[in-house]
Coordinates of C-alpha atoms and ligand atoms in Angstrom, one line a residue:
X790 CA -103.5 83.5 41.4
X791 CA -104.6 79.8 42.3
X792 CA -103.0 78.5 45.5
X793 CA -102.5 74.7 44.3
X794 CA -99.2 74.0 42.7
X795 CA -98.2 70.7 41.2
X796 CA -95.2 69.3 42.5
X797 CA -92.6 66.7 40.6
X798 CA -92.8 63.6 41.2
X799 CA -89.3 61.9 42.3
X800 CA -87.8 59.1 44.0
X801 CA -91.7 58.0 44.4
X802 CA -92.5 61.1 46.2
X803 CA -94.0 64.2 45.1
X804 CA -91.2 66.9 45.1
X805 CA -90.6 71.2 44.8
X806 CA -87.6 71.2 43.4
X807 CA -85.0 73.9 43.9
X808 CA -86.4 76.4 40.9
X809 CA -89.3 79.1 42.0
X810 CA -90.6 79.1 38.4
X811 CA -94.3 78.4 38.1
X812 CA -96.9 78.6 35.2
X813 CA -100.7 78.2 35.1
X814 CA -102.8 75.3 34.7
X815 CA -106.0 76.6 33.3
X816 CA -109.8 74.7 33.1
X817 CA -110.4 76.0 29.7
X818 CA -113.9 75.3 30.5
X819 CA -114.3 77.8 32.8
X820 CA -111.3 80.3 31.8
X821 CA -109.5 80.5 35.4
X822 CA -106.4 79.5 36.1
X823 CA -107.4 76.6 38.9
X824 CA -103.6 75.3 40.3
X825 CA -99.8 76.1 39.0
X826 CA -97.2 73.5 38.1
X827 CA -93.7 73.7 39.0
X828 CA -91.2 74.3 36.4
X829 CA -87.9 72.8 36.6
X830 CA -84.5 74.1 36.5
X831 CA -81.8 72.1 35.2
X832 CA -80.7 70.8 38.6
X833 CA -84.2 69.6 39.3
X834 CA -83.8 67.8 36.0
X835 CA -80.3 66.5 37.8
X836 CA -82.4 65.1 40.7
X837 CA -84.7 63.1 38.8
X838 CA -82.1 61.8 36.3
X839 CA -80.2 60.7 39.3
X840 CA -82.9 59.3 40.8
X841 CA -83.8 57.0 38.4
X842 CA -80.1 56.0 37.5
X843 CA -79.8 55.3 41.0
X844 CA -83.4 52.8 40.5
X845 CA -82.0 51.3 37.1
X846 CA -79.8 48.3 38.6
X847 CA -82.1 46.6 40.9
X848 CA -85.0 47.1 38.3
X849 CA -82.6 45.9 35.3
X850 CA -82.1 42.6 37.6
X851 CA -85.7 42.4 38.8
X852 CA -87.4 38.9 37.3
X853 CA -89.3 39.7 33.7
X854 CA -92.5 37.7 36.2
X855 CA -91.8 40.6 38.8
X856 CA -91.7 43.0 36.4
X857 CA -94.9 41.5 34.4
X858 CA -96.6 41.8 37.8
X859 CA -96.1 45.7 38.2
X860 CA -97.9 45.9 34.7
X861 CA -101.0 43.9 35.4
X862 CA -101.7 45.3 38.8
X863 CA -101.1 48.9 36.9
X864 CA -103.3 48.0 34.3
X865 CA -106.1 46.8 36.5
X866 CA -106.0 49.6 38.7
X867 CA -106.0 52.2 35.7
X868 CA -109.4 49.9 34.5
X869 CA -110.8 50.3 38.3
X870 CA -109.9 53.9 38.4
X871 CA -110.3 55.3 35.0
X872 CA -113.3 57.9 36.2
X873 CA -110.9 59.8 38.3
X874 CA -108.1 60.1 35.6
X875 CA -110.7 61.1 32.7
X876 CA -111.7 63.9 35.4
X877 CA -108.9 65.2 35.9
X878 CA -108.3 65.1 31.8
X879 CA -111.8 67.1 31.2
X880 CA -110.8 69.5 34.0
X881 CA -107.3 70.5 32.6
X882 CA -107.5 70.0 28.9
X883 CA -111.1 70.2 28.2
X884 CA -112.0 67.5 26.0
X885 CA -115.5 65.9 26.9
X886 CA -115.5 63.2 29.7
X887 CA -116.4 60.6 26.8
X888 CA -113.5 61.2 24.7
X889 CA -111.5 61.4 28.0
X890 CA -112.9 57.9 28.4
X891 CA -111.5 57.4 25.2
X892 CA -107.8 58.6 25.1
X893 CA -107.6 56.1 28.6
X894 CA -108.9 53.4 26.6
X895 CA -106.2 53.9 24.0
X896 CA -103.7 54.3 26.4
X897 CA -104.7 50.8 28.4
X898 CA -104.0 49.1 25.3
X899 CA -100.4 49.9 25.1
X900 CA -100.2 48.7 29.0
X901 CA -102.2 45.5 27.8
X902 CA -99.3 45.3 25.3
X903 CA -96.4 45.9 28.1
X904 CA -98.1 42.9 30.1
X905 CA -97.2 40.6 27.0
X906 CA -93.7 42.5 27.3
X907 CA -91.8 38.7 27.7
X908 CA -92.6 37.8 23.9
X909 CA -91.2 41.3 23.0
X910 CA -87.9 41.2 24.8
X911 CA -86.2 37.9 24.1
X912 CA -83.6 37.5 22.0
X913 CA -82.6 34.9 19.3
X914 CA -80.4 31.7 19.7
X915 CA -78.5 30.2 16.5
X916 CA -77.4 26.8 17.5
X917 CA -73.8 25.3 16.1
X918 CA -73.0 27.9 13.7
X919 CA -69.9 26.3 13.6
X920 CA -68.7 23.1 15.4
X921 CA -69.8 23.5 18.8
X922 CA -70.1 27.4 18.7
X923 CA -73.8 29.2 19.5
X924 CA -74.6 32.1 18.9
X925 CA -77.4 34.7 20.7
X926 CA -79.0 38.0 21.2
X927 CA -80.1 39.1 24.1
X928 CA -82.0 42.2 24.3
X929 CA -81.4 44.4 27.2
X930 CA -82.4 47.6 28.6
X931 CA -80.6 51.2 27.8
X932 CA -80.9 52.8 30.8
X933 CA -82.4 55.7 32.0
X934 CA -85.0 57.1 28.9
X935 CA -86.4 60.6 28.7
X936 CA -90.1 61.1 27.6
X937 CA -91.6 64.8 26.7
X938 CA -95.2 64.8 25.7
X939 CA -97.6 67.3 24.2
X940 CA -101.0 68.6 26.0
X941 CA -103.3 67.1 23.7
X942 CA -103.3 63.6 25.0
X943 CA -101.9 63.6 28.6
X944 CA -102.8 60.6 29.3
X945 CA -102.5 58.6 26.8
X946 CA -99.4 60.0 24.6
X947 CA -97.3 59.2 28.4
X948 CA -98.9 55.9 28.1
X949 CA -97.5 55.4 24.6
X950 CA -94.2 55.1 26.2
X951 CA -93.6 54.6 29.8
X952 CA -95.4 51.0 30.1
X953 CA -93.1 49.3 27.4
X954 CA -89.9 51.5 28.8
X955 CA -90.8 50.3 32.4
X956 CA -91.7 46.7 31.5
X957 CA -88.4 46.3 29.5
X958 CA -86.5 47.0 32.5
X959 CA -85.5 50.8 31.8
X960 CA -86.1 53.6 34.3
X961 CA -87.7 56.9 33.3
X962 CA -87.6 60.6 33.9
X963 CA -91.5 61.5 32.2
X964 CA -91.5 65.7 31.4
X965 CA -95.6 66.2 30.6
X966 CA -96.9 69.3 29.2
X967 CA -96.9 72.0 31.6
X968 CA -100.3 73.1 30.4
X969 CA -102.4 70.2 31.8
X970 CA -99.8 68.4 33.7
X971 CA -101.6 66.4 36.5
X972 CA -102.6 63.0 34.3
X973 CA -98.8 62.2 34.7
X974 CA -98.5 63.0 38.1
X975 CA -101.2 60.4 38.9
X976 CA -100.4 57.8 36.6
X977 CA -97.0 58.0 38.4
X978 CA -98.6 57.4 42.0
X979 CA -101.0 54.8 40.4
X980 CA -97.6 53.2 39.3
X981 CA -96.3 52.8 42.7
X982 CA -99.7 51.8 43.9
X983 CA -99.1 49.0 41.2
X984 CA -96.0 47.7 43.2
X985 CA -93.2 49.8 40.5
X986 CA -89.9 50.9 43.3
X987 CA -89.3 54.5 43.9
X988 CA -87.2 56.2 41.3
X989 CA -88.2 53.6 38.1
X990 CA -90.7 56.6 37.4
X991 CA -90.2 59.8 37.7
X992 CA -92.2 62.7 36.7
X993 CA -90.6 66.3 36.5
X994 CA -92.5 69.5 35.1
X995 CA -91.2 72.3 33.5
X996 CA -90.6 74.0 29.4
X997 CA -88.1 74.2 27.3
X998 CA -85.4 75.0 30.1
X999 CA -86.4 71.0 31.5
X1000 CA -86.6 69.7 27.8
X1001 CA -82.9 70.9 27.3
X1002 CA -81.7 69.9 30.6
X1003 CA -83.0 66.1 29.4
X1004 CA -81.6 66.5 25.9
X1005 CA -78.1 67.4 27.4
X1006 CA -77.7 64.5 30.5
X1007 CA -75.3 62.6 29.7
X1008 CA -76.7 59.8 31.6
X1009 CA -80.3 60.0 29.9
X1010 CA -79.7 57.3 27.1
X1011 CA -83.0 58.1 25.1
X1012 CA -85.6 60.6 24.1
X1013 CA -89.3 59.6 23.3
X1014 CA -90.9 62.9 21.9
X1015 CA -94.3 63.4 20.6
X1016 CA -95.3 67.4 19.3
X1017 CA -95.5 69.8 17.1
X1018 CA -93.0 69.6 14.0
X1019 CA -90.7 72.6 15.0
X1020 CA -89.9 71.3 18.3
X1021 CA -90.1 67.7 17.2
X1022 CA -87.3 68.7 14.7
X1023 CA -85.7 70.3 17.2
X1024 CA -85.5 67.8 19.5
X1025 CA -84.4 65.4 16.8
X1026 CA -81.4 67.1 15.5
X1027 CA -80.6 68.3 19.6
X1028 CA -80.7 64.8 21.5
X1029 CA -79.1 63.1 18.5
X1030 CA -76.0 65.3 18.7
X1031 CA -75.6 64.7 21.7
X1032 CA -75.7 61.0 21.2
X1033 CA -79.3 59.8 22.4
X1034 CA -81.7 57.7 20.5
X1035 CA -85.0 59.7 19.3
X1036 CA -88.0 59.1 18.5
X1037 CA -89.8 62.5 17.5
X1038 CA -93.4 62.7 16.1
X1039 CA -94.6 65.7 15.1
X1040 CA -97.9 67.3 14.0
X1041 CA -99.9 66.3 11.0
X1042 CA -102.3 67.8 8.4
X1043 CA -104.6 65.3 8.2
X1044 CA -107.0 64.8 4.6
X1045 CA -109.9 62.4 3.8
X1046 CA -110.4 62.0 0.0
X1047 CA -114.3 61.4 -0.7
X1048 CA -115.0 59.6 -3.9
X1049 CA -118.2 59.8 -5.8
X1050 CA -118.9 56.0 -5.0
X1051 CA -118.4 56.7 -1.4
X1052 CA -121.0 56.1 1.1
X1053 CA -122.0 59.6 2.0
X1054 CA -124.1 59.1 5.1
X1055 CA -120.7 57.4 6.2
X1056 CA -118.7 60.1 4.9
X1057 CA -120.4 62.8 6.1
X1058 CA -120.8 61.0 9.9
X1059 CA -116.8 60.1 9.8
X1060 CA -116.1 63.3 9.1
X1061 CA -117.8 64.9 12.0
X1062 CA -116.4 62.9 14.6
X1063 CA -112.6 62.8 13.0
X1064 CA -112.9 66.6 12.7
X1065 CA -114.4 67.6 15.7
X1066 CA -113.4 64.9 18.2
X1067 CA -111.7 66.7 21.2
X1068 CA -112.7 70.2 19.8
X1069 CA -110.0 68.7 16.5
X1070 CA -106.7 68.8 18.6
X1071 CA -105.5 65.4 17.7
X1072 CA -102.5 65.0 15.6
X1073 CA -105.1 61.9 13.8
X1074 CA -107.5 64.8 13.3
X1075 CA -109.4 65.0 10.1
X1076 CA -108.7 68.5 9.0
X1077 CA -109.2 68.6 5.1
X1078 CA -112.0 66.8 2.8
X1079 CA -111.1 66.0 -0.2
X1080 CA -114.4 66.0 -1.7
X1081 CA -114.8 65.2 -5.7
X1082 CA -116.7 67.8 -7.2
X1083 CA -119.3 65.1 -8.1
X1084 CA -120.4 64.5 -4.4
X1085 CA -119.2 68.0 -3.4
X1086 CA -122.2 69.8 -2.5
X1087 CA -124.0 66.8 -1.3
X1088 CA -121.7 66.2 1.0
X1089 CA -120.9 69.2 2.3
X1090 CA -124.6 69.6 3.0
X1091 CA -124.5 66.3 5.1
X1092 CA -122.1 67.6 6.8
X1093 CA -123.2 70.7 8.1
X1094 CA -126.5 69.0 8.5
X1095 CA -124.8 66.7 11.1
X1096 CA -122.5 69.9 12.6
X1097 CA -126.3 71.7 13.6
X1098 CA -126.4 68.7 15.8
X1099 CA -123.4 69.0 17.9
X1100 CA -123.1 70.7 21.2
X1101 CA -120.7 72.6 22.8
X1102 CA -119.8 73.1 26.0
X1103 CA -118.3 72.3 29.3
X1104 CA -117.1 68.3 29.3
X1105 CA -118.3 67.7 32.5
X1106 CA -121.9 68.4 31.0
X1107 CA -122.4 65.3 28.4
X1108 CA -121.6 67.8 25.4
X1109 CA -119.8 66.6 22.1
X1110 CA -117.5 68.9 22.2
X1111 CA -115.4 71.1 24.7
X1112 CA -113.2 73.9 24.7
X1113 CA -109.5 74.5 23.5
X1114 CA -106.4 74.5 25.3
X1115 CA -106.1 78.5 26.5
X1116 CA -107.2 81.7 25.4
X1117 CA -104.3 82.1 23.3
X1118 CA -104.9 78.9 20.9
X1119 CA -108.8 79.9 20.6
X1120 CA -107.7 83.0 19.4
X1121 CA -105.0 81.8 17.0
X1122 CA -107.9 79.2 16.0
X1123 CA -110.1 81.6 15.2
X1124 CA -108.5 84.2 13.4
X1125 CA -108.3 81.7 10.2
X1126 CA -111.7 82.1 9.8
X1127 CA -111.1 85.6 8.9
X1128 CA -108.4 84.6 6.7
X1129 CA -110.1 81.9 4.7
X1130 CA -113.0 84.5 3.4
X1131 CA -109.5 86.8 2.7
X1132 CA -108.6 84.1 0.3
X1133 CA -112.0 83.3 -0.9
X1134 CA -113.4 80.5 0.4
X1135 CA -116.8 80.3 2.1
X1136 CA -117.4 80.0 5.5
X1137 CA -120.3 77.5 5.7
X1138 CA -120.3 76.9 9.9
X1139 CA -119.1 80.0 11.8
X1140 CA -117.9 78.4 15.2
X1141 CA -117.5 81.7 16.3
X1142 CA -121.4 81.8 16.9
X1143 CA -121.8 79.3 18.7
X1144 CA -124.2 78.8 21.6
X1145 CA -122.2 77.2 24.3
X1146 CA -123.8 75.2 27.3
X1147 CA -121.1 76.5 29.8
X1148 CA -118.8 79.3 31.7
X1149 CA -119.1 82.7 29.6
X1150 CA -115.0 83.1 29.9
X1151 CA -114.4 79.6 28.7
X1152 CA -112.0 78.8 25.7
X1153 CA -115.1 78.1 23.3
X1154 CA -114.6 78.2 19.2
X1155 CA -117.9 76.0 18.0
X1156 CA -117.4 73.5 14.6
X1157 CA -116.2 75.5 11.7
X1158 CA -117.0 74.5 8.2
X1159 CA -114.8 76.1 5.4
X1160 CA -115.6 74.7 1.8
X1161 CA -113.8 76.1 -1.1
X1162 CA -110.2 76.5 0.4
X1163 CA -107.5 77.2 -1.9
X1164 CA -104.7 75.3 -1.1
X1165 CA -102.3 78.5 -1.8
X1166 CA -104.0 79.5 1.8
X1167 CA -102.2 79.0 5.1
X1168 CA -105.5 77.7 6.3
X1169 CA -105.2 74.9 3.7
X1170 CA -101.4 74.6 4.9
X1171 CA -100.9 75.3 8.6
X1172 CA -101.8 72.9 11.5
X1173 CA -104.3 74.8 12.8
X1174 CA -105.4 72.3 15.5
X1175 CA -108.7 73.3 16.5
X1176 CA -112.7 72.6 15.3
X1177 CA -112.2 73.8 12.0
X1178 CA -112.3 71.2 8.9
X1179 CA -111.8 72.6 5.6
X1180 CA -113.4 71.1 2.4
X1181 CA -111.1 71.0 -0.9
X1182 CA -112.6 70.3 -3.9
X1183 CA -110.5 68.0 -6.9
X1184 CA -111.7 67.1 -9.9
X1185 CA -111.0 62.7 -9.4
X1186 CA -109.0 60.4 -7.4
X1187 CA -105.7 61.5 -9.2
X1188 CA -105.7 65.0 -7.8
X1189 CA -106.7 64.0 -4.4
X1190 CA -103.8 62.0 -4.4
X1191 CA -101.1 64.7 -5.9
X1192 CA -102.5 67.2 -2.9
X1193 CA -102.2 64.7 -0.1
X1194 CA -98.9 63.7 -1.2
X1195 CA -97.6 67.0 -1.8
X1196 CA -98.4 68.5 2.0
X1197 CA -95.3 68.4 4.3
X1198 CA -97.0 66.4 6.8
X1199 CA -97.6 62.7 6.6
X1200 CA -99.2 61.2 9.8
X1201 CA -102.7 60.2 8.4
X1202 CA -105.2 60.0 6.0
X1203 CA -108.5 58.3 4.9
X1204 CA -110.1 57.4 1.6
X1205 CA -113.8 57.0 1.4
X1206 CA -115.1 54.4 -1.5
X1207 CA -116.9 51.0 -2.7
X1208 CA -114.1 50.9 -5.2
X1209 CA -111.6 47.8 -3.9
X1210 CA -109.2 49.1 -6.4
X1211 CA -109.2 52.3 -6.1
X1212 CA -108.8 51.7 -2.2
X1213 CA -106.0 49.6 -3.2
X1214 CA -104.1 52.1 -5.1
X1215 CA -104.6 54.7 -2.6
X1216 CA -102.3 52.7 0.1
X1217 CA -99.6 52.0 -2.3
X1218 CA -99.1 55.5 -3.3
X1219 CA -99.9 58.0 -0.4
X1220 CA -97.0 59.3 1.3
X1221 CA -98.5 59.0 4.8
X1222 CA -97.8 56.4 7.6
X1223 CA -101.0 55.5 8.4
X1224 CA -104.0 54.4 6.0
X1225 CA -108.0 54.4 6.6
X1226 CA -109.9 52.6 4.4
X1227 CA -113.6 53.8 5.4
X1228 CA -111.9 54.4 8.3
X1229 CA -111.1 58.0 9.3
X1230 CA -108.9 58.0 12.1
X1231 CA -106.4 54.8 11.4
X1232 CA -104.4 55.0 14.8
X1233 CA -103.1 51.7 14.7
X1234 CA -103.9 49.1 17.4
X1235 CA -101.0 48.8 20.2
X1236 CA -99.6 45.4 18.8
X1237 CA -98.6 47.8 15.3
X1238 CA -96.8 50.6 15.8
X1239 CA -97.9 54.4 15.1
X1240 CA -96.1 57.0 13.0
X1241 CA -96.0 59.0 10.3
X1242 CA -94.0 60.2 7.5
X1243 CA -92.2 63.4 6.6
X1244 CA -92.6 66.2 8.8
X1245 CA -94.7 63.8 10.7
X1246 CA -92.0 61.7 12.5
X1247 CA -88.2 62.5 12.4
X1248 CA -85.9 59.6 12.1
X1249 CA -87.3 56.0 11.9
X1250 CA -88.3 55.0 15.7
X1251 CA -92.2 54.7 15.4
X1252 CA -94.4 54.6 19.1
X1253 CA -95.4 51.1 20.8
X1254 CA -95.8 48.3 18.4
X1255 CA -93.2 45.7 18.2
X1256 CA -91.0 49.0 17.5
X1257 CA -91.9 50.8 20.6
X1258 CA -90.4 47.7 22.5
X1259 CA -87.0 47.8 19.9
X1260 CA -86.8 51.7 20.6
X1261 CA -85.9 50.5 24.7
X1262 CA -84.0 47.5 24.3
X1263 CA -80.5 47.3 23.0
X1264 CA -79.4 44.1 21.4
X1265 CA -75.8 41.9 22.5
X1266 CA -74.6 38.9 20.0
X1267 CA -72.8 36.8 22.1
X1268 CA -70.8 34.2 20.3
X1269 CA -70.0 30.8 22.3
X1270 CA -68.1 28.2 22.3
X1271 CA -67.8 25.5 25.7
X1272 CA -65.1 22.9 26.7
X1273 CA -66.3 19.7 25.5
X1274 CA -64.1 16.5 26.4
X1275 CA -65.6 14.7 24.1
X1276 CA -64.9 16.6 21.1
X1277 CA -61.3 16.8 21.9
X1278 CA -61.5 19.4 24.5
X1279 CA -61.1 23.7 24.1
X1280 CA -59.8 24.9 21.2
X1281 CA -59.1 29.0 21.6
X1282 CA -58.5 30.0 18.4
X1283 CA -61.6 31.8 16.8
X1284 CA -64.1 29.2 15.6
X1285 CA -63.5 28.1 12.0
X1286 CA -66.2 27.2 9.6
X1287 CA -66.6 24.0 8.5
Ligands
NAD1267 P1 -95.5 71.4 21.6 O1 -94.5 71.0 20.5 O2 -95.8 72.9 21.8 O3 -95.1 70.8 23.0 C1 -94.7 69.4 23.2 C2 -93.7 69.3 24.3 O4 -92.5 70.1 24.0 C3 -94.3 69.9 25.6 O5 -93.9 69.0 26.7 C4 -93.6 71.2 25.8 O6 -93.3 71.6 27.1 C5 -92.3 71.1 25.0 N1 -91.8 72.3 24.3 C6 -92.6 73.3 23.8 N2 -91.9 74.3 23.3 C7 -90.6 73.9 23.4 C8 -89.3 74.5 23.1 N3 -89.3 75.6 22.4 N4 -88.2 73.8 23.4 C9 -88.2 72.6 24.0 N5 -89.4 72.0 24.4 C10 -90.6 72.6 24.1 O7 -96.9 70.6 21.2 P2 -98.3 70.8 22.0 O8 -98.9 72.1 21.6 O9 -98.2 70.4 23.4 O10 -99.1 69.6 21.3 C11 -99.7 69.7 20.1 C12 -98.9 69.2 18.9 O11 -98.5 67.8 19.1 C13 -99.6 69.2 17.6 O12 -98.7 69.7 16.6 C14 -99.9 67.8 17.3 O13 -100.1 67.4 16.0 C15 -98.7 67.1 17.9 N6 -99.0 65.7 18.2 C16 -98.5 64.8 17.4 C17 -98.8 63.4 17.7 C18 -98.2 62.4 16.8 O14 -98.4 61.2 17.1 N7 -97.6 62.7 15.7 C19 -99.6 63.1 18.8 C20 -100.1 64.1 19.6 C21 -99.8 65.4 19.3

């Protein structure tokens, strides 16, 4: 068993917490267990809720040019010191250092955005709305928010959230994935290197026993939750009844529709990197082609072509693509191969064989191509969230259309064409949040917000965007009316139109 465990981090100082509970952090490239993180009980929970209750006042009152501060000497260290986080990133999830490089780069965004957090957080002023009575909004902070984030983008997904919560005056009590848990750890740290008081960010580790113990404080005003559907759902219907705001997004089943005008070369290229992009576990993942039988066997052909060309292997070793989260998920990953062939499709790319440039034990599955899956198959309908992109083949644009908007997931989705109309058509009647138009992963830029539909996001409260910054603020109307002598002095009786 490693000797390293990963403490919380509370009060600005790394803590153990009263609980004994530990589980492993892996490197998936090598297939050891390298450290263990701590995992919370619910009065460890206590501690950092209290904690940053205790830090919400003084950072409610601190100056919005105080608080702007904070976030530009955060974002400039995170720039300076992006090589050590994207290490840390490769070494517990596994992704390739370049698309660690990547998921930081995404993630400074929405800090760039919490910089500009003063044109985000003022209110509105309606002058004279009847004889000598204003009316405004203010915006103000809710208090002390909860964030819960999956293992696929640790880094990132945490950086969706905290920056805007932080800059718009809340405090926070972060719960990272226990499988690769460290990014959050040293974001926090980076945070107080950034000038941010003890106890505005707080980091505490732990499952399902720490996700309840959040979802029940009475004193934790919000939830920000980004996962897989059940638990997204879960955590929905659970902080709701117990009177929280939520934000919830949840996986995705992502499809690119091919049409015969397309581009192939572009097709076939987009596809590659949208499906095997951090070893495909991103919820923006491209995980089914739609390809029209026209183009079918050109493209898939294209694609494999490009798929000989990738290699696999540890992420520290300038590779395309690195290994998945644990034994367990490879394992789960892989056994759909098996199942597609069951319910006759082909397997054109057998990730299985793989050559790997790495540590024999690793968590390797290579690229997988499936073409021909029926979409009666769980392969067709299950998240599989691994390397393996499945072709579908329709007979036009219309059927494309029917399957992607007949899958319970709605996060993304791409259509490949020349055809201006036909592109135009496509966004007005998928069911999906976010559109590409010869684009294959759409994640929106941090000044629009990200989310999906359907099983994709529960409730309405989408991530960073204008309505990231709405999600932390909650708005006053105050209605005023002052003493003026030369309007015949106060009159107390509610204001009367005129
Ligand atoms: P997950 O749902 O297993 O875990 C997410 C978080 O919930 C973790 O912090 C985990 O500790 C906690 N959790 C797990 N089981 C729980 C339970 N039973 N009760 C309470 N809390 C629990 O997700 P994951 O495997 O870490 O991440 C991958 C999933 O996240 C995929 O489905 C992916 O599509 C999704 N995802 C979605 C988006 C999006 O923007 N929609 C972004 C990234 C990832």
């Amino acid at each position: 068993m490693a000797t390293t465990t990963i403490d919380h981090w509370i009060d600005g100082a790394p803590a153990t917490g009263e609980s004994e509970r530990t589980g492993p952090v892996y490197n998936p490239a090598l297939g050891v267990e390298q450290k263990r993180v701590r995992l919370a009980s619910t009065e460890d929970v206590d501690t950092a809720v209290e904690s940053a209750a205790r830090a919400f006042p003084a950072w409610r009152d601190t100056s919005i040019a105080k608080r702007q501060q904070v976030m530009f000497g955060f974002r400039e260290l995170l720039n300076a010191r992006s090589g050590e986080l994207a290490a840390i990133l490769t070494s517990e999830h596994g992704k390739v250092l370049s698309d660690a490089g990547g998921e930081i780069a995404r993630g400074l965004e929405v800090v760039e955005l919490a910089c500009a957090m003063p044109g985000y957080t003022k209110g509105e002023y309606s002058e004279n709305v009847s004889t000598g009575v204003d009316v405004y909004t203010l915006k103000q902070p809710v208090g002390v928010v909860g964030i819960i984030s999956p293992f696929n983008f640790p880094a990132m997904v945490p950086l969706w959230f905290f920056p805007l919560a932080i800059a718009a005056g809340n405090t926070v009590v972060l719960k990272p994935s226990e499988k690769d848990p460290s990014a959050a750890v040293w974001m926090a740290e980076l945070m107080k290197e950034a000038g941010l008081p003890d106890g505005v960010l707080n980091v505490v580790h732990g499952d399902k026993v720490a996700v309840d113990a959040l979802l029940e404080h009475p004193v934790v005003r919000s939830i920000s939750f980004v996962g897989s559907t059940p638990i997204a759902q879960y955590i929905y219907q659970t902080a709701s009844a117990n009177g929280k705001r939520v934000q919830a997004l949840g996986g995705a089943k992502n499809h690119m529709l091919v049409l015969p005008d397309a581009d192939l070369d572009l097709a076939a290229d987009a596809a590659v990197n949208a499906g095997f992009g951090s070893a495909g576990e991103r919820c923006m993942a491209v995980s089914v082609v739609l390809a029209v039988d026209a183009i079918a066997d050109e493209l898939v052909a294209k694609v494999s072509e490009r798929m000989s060309r990738l290699t696999t292997g540890d992420g520290t070793r300038g590779c395309d693509m690195g290994p998945l989260i644990t034994r367990e998920h490879r394992d789960k990953v892989a056994g759909y191969l098996d199942v597609a062939v069951d319910d006759g499709a082909t397997l054109v790319v057998d990730g299985r064989e793989v050559e790997i440039d790495g540590a024999a034990d690793g968590f390797w599955l290579g690229p997988t191509l499936i073409d021909r899956v029926p979409t009666s198959s769980v392969v067709y309908q299950d998240e599989i969230f691994g390397p393996v992109l499945s072709i579908v083949r329709v007979d036009g644009y219309e059927q494309g259309v029917e399957i992607i908007n007949a899958s319970r997931y709605g996060n993304g989705t791409a259509i490949f064409t020349n055809d201006g109309g036909a592109a135009r058509r496509f966004q007005r009647e998928v069911t999906v949040g976010m559109i590409g138009i010869n684009v294959p992963i759409p994640v929106p830029v941090a000044y629009h917000s990200f989310g999906g539909w359907k099983d994709s996001l529960f409730g309405d409260a989408k991530a960073y965007g204008p309505k990231g910054f709405d999600f932390f603020l909650q708005e006053k109307a105050v209605t005023s009316r002052w003493l003026d002598p030369s309007h015949g002095g106060l009159n107390l009786g509610f204001p009367q139109h005129d």
